[in-house]
PDB file of C-alpha atoms in Angstrom:
ATOM      1  CA  MET O   1      86.715 110.846 127.069  1.00  0.00           C
ATOM      2  CA  GLY O   2      85.971 108.775 123.981  1.00  0.00           C
ATOM      3  CA  GLY O   3      82.369 107.749 123.363  1.00  0.00           C
ATOM      4  CA  THR O   4      79.519 108.137 125.838  1.00  0.00           C
ATOM      5  CA  GLY O   5      78.575 104.472 126.198  1.00  0.00           C
ATOM      6  CA  SER O   6      74.865 103.829 126.162  1.00  0.00           C
ATOM      7  CA  TYR O   7      74.057 107.515 125.493  1.00  0.00           C
ATOM      8  CA  SER O   8      75.659 107.781 122.073  1.00  0.00           C
ATOM      9  CA  ASP O   9      73.604 110.848 121.153  1.00  0.00           C
ATOM     10  CA  LEU O  10      75.170 112.942 123.947  1.00  0.00           C
ATOM     11  CA  LEU O  11      78.336 115.008 123.630  1.00  0.00           C
ATOM     12  CA  SER O  12      79.338 114.550 127.272  1.00  0.00           C
ATOM     13  CA  GLN O  13      79.485 111.619 129.665  1.00  0.00           C
ATOM     14  CA  PRO O  14      76.209 110.854 131.499  1.00  0.00           C
ATOM     15  CA  GLU O  15      76.167 111.472 135.275  1.00  0.00           C
ATOM     16  CA  GLU O  16      74.217 108.388 136.425  1.00  0.00           C
ATOM     17  CA  LEU O  17      75.835 105.082 137.291  1.00  0.00           C
ATOM     18  CA  PRO O  18      76.948 102.760 135.812  1.00  0.00           C
ATOM     19  CA  ASP O  19      76.924 104.723 132.519  1.00  0.00           C
ATOM     20  CA  LYS O  20      79.133 107.436 134.053  1.00  0.00           C
ATOM     21  CA  TYR O  21      82.071 105.007 133.934  1.00  0.00           C
ATOM     22  CA  GLU O  22      81.451 103.485 130.494  1.00  0.00           C
ATOM     23  CA  SER O  23      83.507 105.789 128.328  1.00  0.00           C
ATOM     24  CA  GLY O  24      84.312 104.679 124.826  1.00  0.00           C
ATOM     25  CA  THR O  25      87.702 103.474 123.728  1.00  0.00           C
ATOM     26  CA  ILE O  26      90.294 106.201 123.442  1.00  0.00           C
ATOM     27  CA  ASN O  27      91.982 106.648 120.049  1.00  0.00           C
ATOM     28  CA  LEU O  28      94.812 104.187 120.701  1.00  0.00           C
ATOM     29  CA  PRO O  29      95.835 103.869 117.017  1.00  0.00           C
ATOM     30  CA  GLY O  30      96.061 107.653 116.785  1.00  0.00           C
ATOM     31  CA  ILE O  31      98.098 107.929 119.989  1.00  0.00           C
ATOM     32  CA  ILE O  32     100.482 105.168 118.865  1.00  0.00           C
ATOM     33  CA  GLY O  33     100.796 106.741 115.410  1.00  0.00           C
ATOM     34  CA  LEU O  34     101.561 110.155 116.860  1.00  0.00           C
ATOM     35  CA  HIS O  35     104.164 108.656 119.203  1.00  0.00           C
ATOM     36  CA  THR O  36     105.785 106.779 116.316  1.00  0.00           C
ATOM     37  CA  ALA O  37     105.871 109.897 114.134  1.00  0.00           C
ATOM     38  CA  LEU O  38     107.359 112.057 116.880  1.00  0.00           C
ATOM     39  CA  SER O  39     109.930 109.362 117.733  1.00  0.00           C
ATOM     40  CA  TYR O  40     110.952 109.183 114.068  1.00  0.00           C
ATOM     41  CA  LEU O  41     111.373 112.967 113.896  1.00  0.00           C
ATOM     42  CA  GLU O  42     113.381 112.986 117.113  1.00  0.00           C
ATOM     43  CA  GLU O  43     115.666 110.134 115.995  1.00  0.00           C
ATOM     44  CA  THR O  44     116.154 111.277 112.401  1.00  0.00           C
ATOM     45  CA  GLY O  45     116.203 115.024 112.982  1.00  0.00           C
ATOM     46  CA  ILE O  46     114.191 117.612 111.110  1.00  0.00           C
ATOM     47  CA  ASP O  47     117.337 119.150 109.588  1.00  0.00           C
ATOM     48  CA  ALA O  48     118.418 115.786 108.169  1.00  0.00           C
ATOM     49  CA  ILE O  49     114.959 115.223 106.717  1.00  0.00           C
ATOM     50  CA  ARG O  50     114.960 118.677 105.130  1.00  0.00           C
ATOM     51  CA  GLN O  51     118.449 118.170 103.650  1.00  0.00           C
ATOM     52  CA  LYS O  52     117.441 114.851 102.074  1.00  0.00           C
ATOM     53  CA  LYS O  53     114.247 116.282 100.597  1.00  0.00           C
ATOM     54  CA  ASP O  54     116.130 119.307  99.261  1.00  0.00           C
ATOM     55  CA  ALA O  55     118.764 117.086  97.631  1.00  0.00           C
ATOM     56  CA  LEU O  56     116.119 114.965  95.903  1.00  0.00           C
ATOM     57  CA  THR O  57     114.228 118.053  94.740  1.00  0.00           C
ATOM     58  CA  ARG O  58     117.452 119.604  93.425  1.00  0.00           C
ATOM     59  CA  GLN O  59     118.202 116.363  91.543  1.00  0.00           C
ATOM     60  CA  PHE O  60     114.733 116.336  89.950  1.00  0.00           C
ATOM     61  CA  LEU O  61     114.916 120.009  88.983  1.00  0.00           C
ATOM     62  CA  ALA O  62     118.318 119.514  87.339  1.00  0.00           C
ATOM     63  CA  GLY O  63     117.020 116.491  85.448  1.00  0.00           C
ATOM     64  CA  VAL O  64     113.927 118.116  83.950  1.00  0.00           C
ATOM     65  CA  ASP O  65     115.164 121.690  83.534  1.00  0.00           C
ATOM     66  CA  GLY O  66     115.505 122.621  79.892  1.00  0.00           C
ATOM     67  CA  LEU O  67     113.628 119.619  78.499  1.00  0.00           C
ATOM     68  CA  ASP O  68     111.603 120.328  75.381  1.00  0.00           C
ATOM     69  CA  GLY O  69     107.923 119.963  76.132  1.00  0.00           C
ATOM     70  CA  VAL O  70     108.259 120.534  79.892  1.00  0.00           C
ATOM     71  CA  ARG O  71     107.973 123.789  81.810  1.00  0.00           C
ATOM     72  CA  ILE O  72     108.964 123.981  85.465  1.00  0.00           C
ATOM     73  CA  ILE O  73     106.598 126.216  87.386  1.00  0.00           C
ATOM     74  CA  GLY O  74     108.372 128.426  89.895  1.00  0.00           C
ATOM     75  CA  GLU O  75     112.011 128.709  90.795  1.00  0.00           C
ATOM     76  CA  ARG O  76     114.515 126.369  89.165  1.00  0.00           C
ATOM     77  CA  THR O  77     116.688 126.523  92.257  1.00  0.00           C
ATOM     78  CA  MET O  78     116.037 125.602  95.871  1.00  0.00           C
ATOM     79  CA  GLU O  79     115.660 129.227  96.905  1.00  0.00           C
ATOM     80  CA  ASN O  80     112.114 129.789  98.182  1.00  0.00           C
ATOM     81  CA  ARG O  81     111.156 126.203  97.328  1.00  0.00           C
ATOM     82  CA  THR O  82     109.985 123.160  99.247  1.00  0.00           C
ATOM     83  CA  ALA O  83     110.148 119.529  98.143  1.00  0.00           C
ATOM     84  CA  VAL O  84     107.336 120.066  95.646  1.00  0.00           C
ATOM     85  CA  VAL O  85     107.785 120.655  91.918  1.00  0.00           C
ATOM     86  CA  SER O  86     104.949 121.488  89.562  1.00  0.00           C
ATOM     87  CA  VAL O  87     105.492 121.035  85.855  1.00  0.00           C
ATOM     88  CA  ASP O  88     103.438 121.822  82.799  1.00  0.00           C
ATOM     89  CA  PHE O  89     103.466 119.832  79.601  1.00  0.00           C
ATOM     90  CA  PRO O  90     102.445 122.805  77.409  1.00  0.00           C
ATOM     91  CA  ASP O  91     101.678 120.785  74.272  1.00  0.00           C
ATOM     92  CA  GLN O  92      99.762 118.057  76.100  1.00  0.00           C
ATOM     93  CA  ASP O  93      96.871 117.518  78.438  1.00  0.00           C
ATOM     94  CA  ASN O  94      98.425 117.488  81.916  1.00  0.00           C
ATOM     95  CA  ALA O  95      95.769 115.059  83.149  1.00  0.00           C
ATOM     96  CA  LEU O  96      96.789 112.572  80.469  1.00  0.00           C
ATOM     97  CA  ALA O  97     100.452 113.098  81.340  1.00  0.00           C
ATOM     98  CA  ALA O  98      99.692 112.354  85.012  1.00  0.00           C
ATOM     99  CA  PHE O  99      97.677 109.305  83.985  1.00  0.00           C
ATOM    100  CA  ARG O 100     100.626 108.018  81.944  1.00  0.00           C
ATOM    101  CA  LEU O 101     102.999 108.641  84.851  1.00  0.00           C
ATOM    102  CA  GLU O 102     100.799 106.442  87.015  1.00  0.00           C
ATOM    103  CA  GLN O 103      99.902 103.730  84.514  1.00  0.00           C
ATOM    104  CA  GLU O 104     103.212 103.337  82.681  1.00  0.00           C
ATOM    105  CA  PHE O 105     105.725 104.232  85.379  1.00  0.00           C
ATOM    106  CA  GLY O 106     103.947 103.727  88.718  1.00  0.00           C
ATOM    107  CA  ILE O 107     104.511 107.361  89.676  1.00  0.00           C
ATOM    108  CA  MET O 108     101.757 109.052  91.630  1.00  0.00           C
ATOM    109  CA  THR O 109     101.379 112.793  91.150  1.00  0.00           C
ATOM    110  CA  ARG O 110      98.664 115.339  91.747  1.00  0.00           C
ATOM    111  CA  VAL O 111      97.257 117.038  88.677  1.00  0.00           C
ATOM    112  CA  GLY O 112      94.985 120.026  88.216  1.00  0.00           C
ATOM    113  CA  LEU O 113      94.472 123.433  89.719  1.00  0.00           C
ATOM    114  CA  HIS O 114      95.270 122.335  93.290  1.00  0.00           C
ATOM    115  CA  CYS O 115      92.456 124.475  94.718  1.00  0.00           C
ATOM    116  CA  ALA O 116      94.229 127.617  93.496  1.00  0.00           C
ATOM    117  CA  PRO O 117      92.652 128.753  90.208  1.00  0.00           C
ATOM    118  CA  LEU O 118      93.791 132.360  90.611  1.00  0.00           C
ATOM    119  CA  ALA O 119      97.389 131.270  91.158  1.00  0.00           C
ATOM    120  CA  HIS O 120      97.170 129.184  87.995  1.00  0.00           C
ATOM    121  CA  GLN O 121      95.746 132.137  86.100  1.00  0.00           C
ATOM    122  CA  SER O 122      98.762 134.225  87.104  1.00  0.00           C
ATOM    123  CA  LEU O 123     101.137 131.366  86.170  1.00  0.00           C
ATOM    124  CA  GLY O 124      99.537 130.865  82.770  1.00  0.00           C
ATOM    125  CA  THR O 125      98.485 127.294  83.581  1.00  0.00           C
ATOM    126  CA  PHE O 126      94.748 127.911  83.841  1.00  0.00           C
ATOM    127  CA  PRO O 127      92.502 126.029  83.149  1.00  0.00           C
ATOM    128  CA  LYS O 128      94.514 122.811  82.790  1.00  0.00           C
ATOM    129  CA  GLY O 129      96.704 123.237  85.863  1.00  0.00           C
ATOM    130  CA  THR O 130      99.979 121.426  86.441  1.00  0.00           C
ATOM    131  CA  VAL O 131     101.399 118.030  87.335  1.00  0.00           C
ATOM    132  CA  ARG O 132     102.742 118.224  90.881  1.00  0.00           C
ATOM    133  CA  PHE O 133     105.539 115.995  92.169  1.00  0.00           C
ATOM    134  CA  SER O 134     106.135 115.802  95.933  1.00  0.00           C
ATOM    135  CA  PHE O 135     109.293 114.324  97.387  1.00  0.00           C
ATOM    136  CA  SER O 136     109.831 112.674 100.745  1.00  0.00           C
ATOM    137  CA  GLU O 137     112.932 111.739 102.684  1.00  0.00           C
ATOM    138  CA  VAL O 138     112.039 108.108 102.079  1.00  0.00           C
ATOM    139  CA  ASN O 139     112.341 108.544  98.315  1.00  0.00           C
ATOM    140  CA  THR O 140     115.658 107.468  96.795  1.00  0.00           C
ATOM    141  CA  GLU O 141     117.944 108.993  94.194  1.00  0.00           C
ATOM    142  CA  ALA O 142     117.139 106.006  91.960  1.00  0.00           C
ATOM    143  CA  GLU O 143     113.428 106.812  92.196  1.00  0.00           C
ATOM    144  CA  ILE O 144     114.127 110.409  91.214  1.00  0.00           C
ATOM    145  CA  GLU O 145     116.039 109.184  88.155  1.00  0.00           C
ATOM    146  CA  ILE O 146     113.065 107.003  87.219  1.00  0.00           C
ATOM    147  CA  GLY O 147     110.854 110.079  87.541  1.00  0.00           C
ATOM    148  CA  ILE O 148     113.155 112.140  85.342  1.00  0.00           C
ATOM    149  CA  ALA O 149     113.224 109.400  82.695  1.00  0.00           C
ATOM    150  CA  ALA O 150     109.425 109.181  82.805  1.00  0.00           C
ATOM    151  CA  VAL O 151     109.038 112.932  82.327  1.00  0.00           C
ATOM    152  CA  LYS O 152     111.450 112.790  79.388  1.00  0.00           C
ATOM    153  CA  GLU O 153     109.437 109.964  77.809  1.00  0.00           C
ATOM    154  CA  ILE O 154     106.118 111.717  78.271  1.00  0.00           C
ATOM    155  CA  ALA O 155     107.503 115.008  76.966  1.00  0.00           C
ATOM    156  CA  LYS O 156     108.358 113.437  73.615  1.00  0.00           C
ATOM    157  CA  LYS O 157     106.067 114.930  71.024  1.00  0.00           C
ATOM    158  CA  ASP O 158     105.577 111.680  69.087  1.00  0.00           C
ATOM    159  CA  CYS O 159     104.012 109.796  72.026  1.00  0.00           C
TER     160      CYS O 159
END
C-alpha cells in the first residue's frame, strides 16, 4: 500500500475518507530496479554469467598461486568454489594489505574475519582474517591482471 497518508503512525490504511485513498507512493525505484535486474539476467543468461565469473576467478587463482608471501585460502581450483577468493599475506597485516590495494591500486576488497571467527580459527587466519576478492561478470581480464600485479607488489617483503 505504501505509506498511510495523514496517519503515518498506523501500519494499515485508515478507513475514513478521504484518508482511505491517500496511500503513499509505491517503491517505484525498487520496482524499476528489480525489472532491470531480471531483464539483464534473462537477456544475458545465468549460465553465461557464471562462466564469465568462473573464468575470471580461474585467471586470478592461476596468477597468485605459488607467490611468496601469499596464501590462497581454500581450493586452488574451481571445484567447490564461487567467484570469491580469500588470500592471506602471512608476513603482513592483512588490513594494511587491503588498504594498500585500495589506495595504491584502486582495488576494493573486504578484509577481516567476515563474521566467521570460528571458520578463521579452523583456517589458521584468526585473529587477522583474510583479504577477500569478489569477481563479477562485469570485471575484465585486464582488471584481473591488474589485481594479480597488485598482489605481487604487496607480497614483496621489502615494501
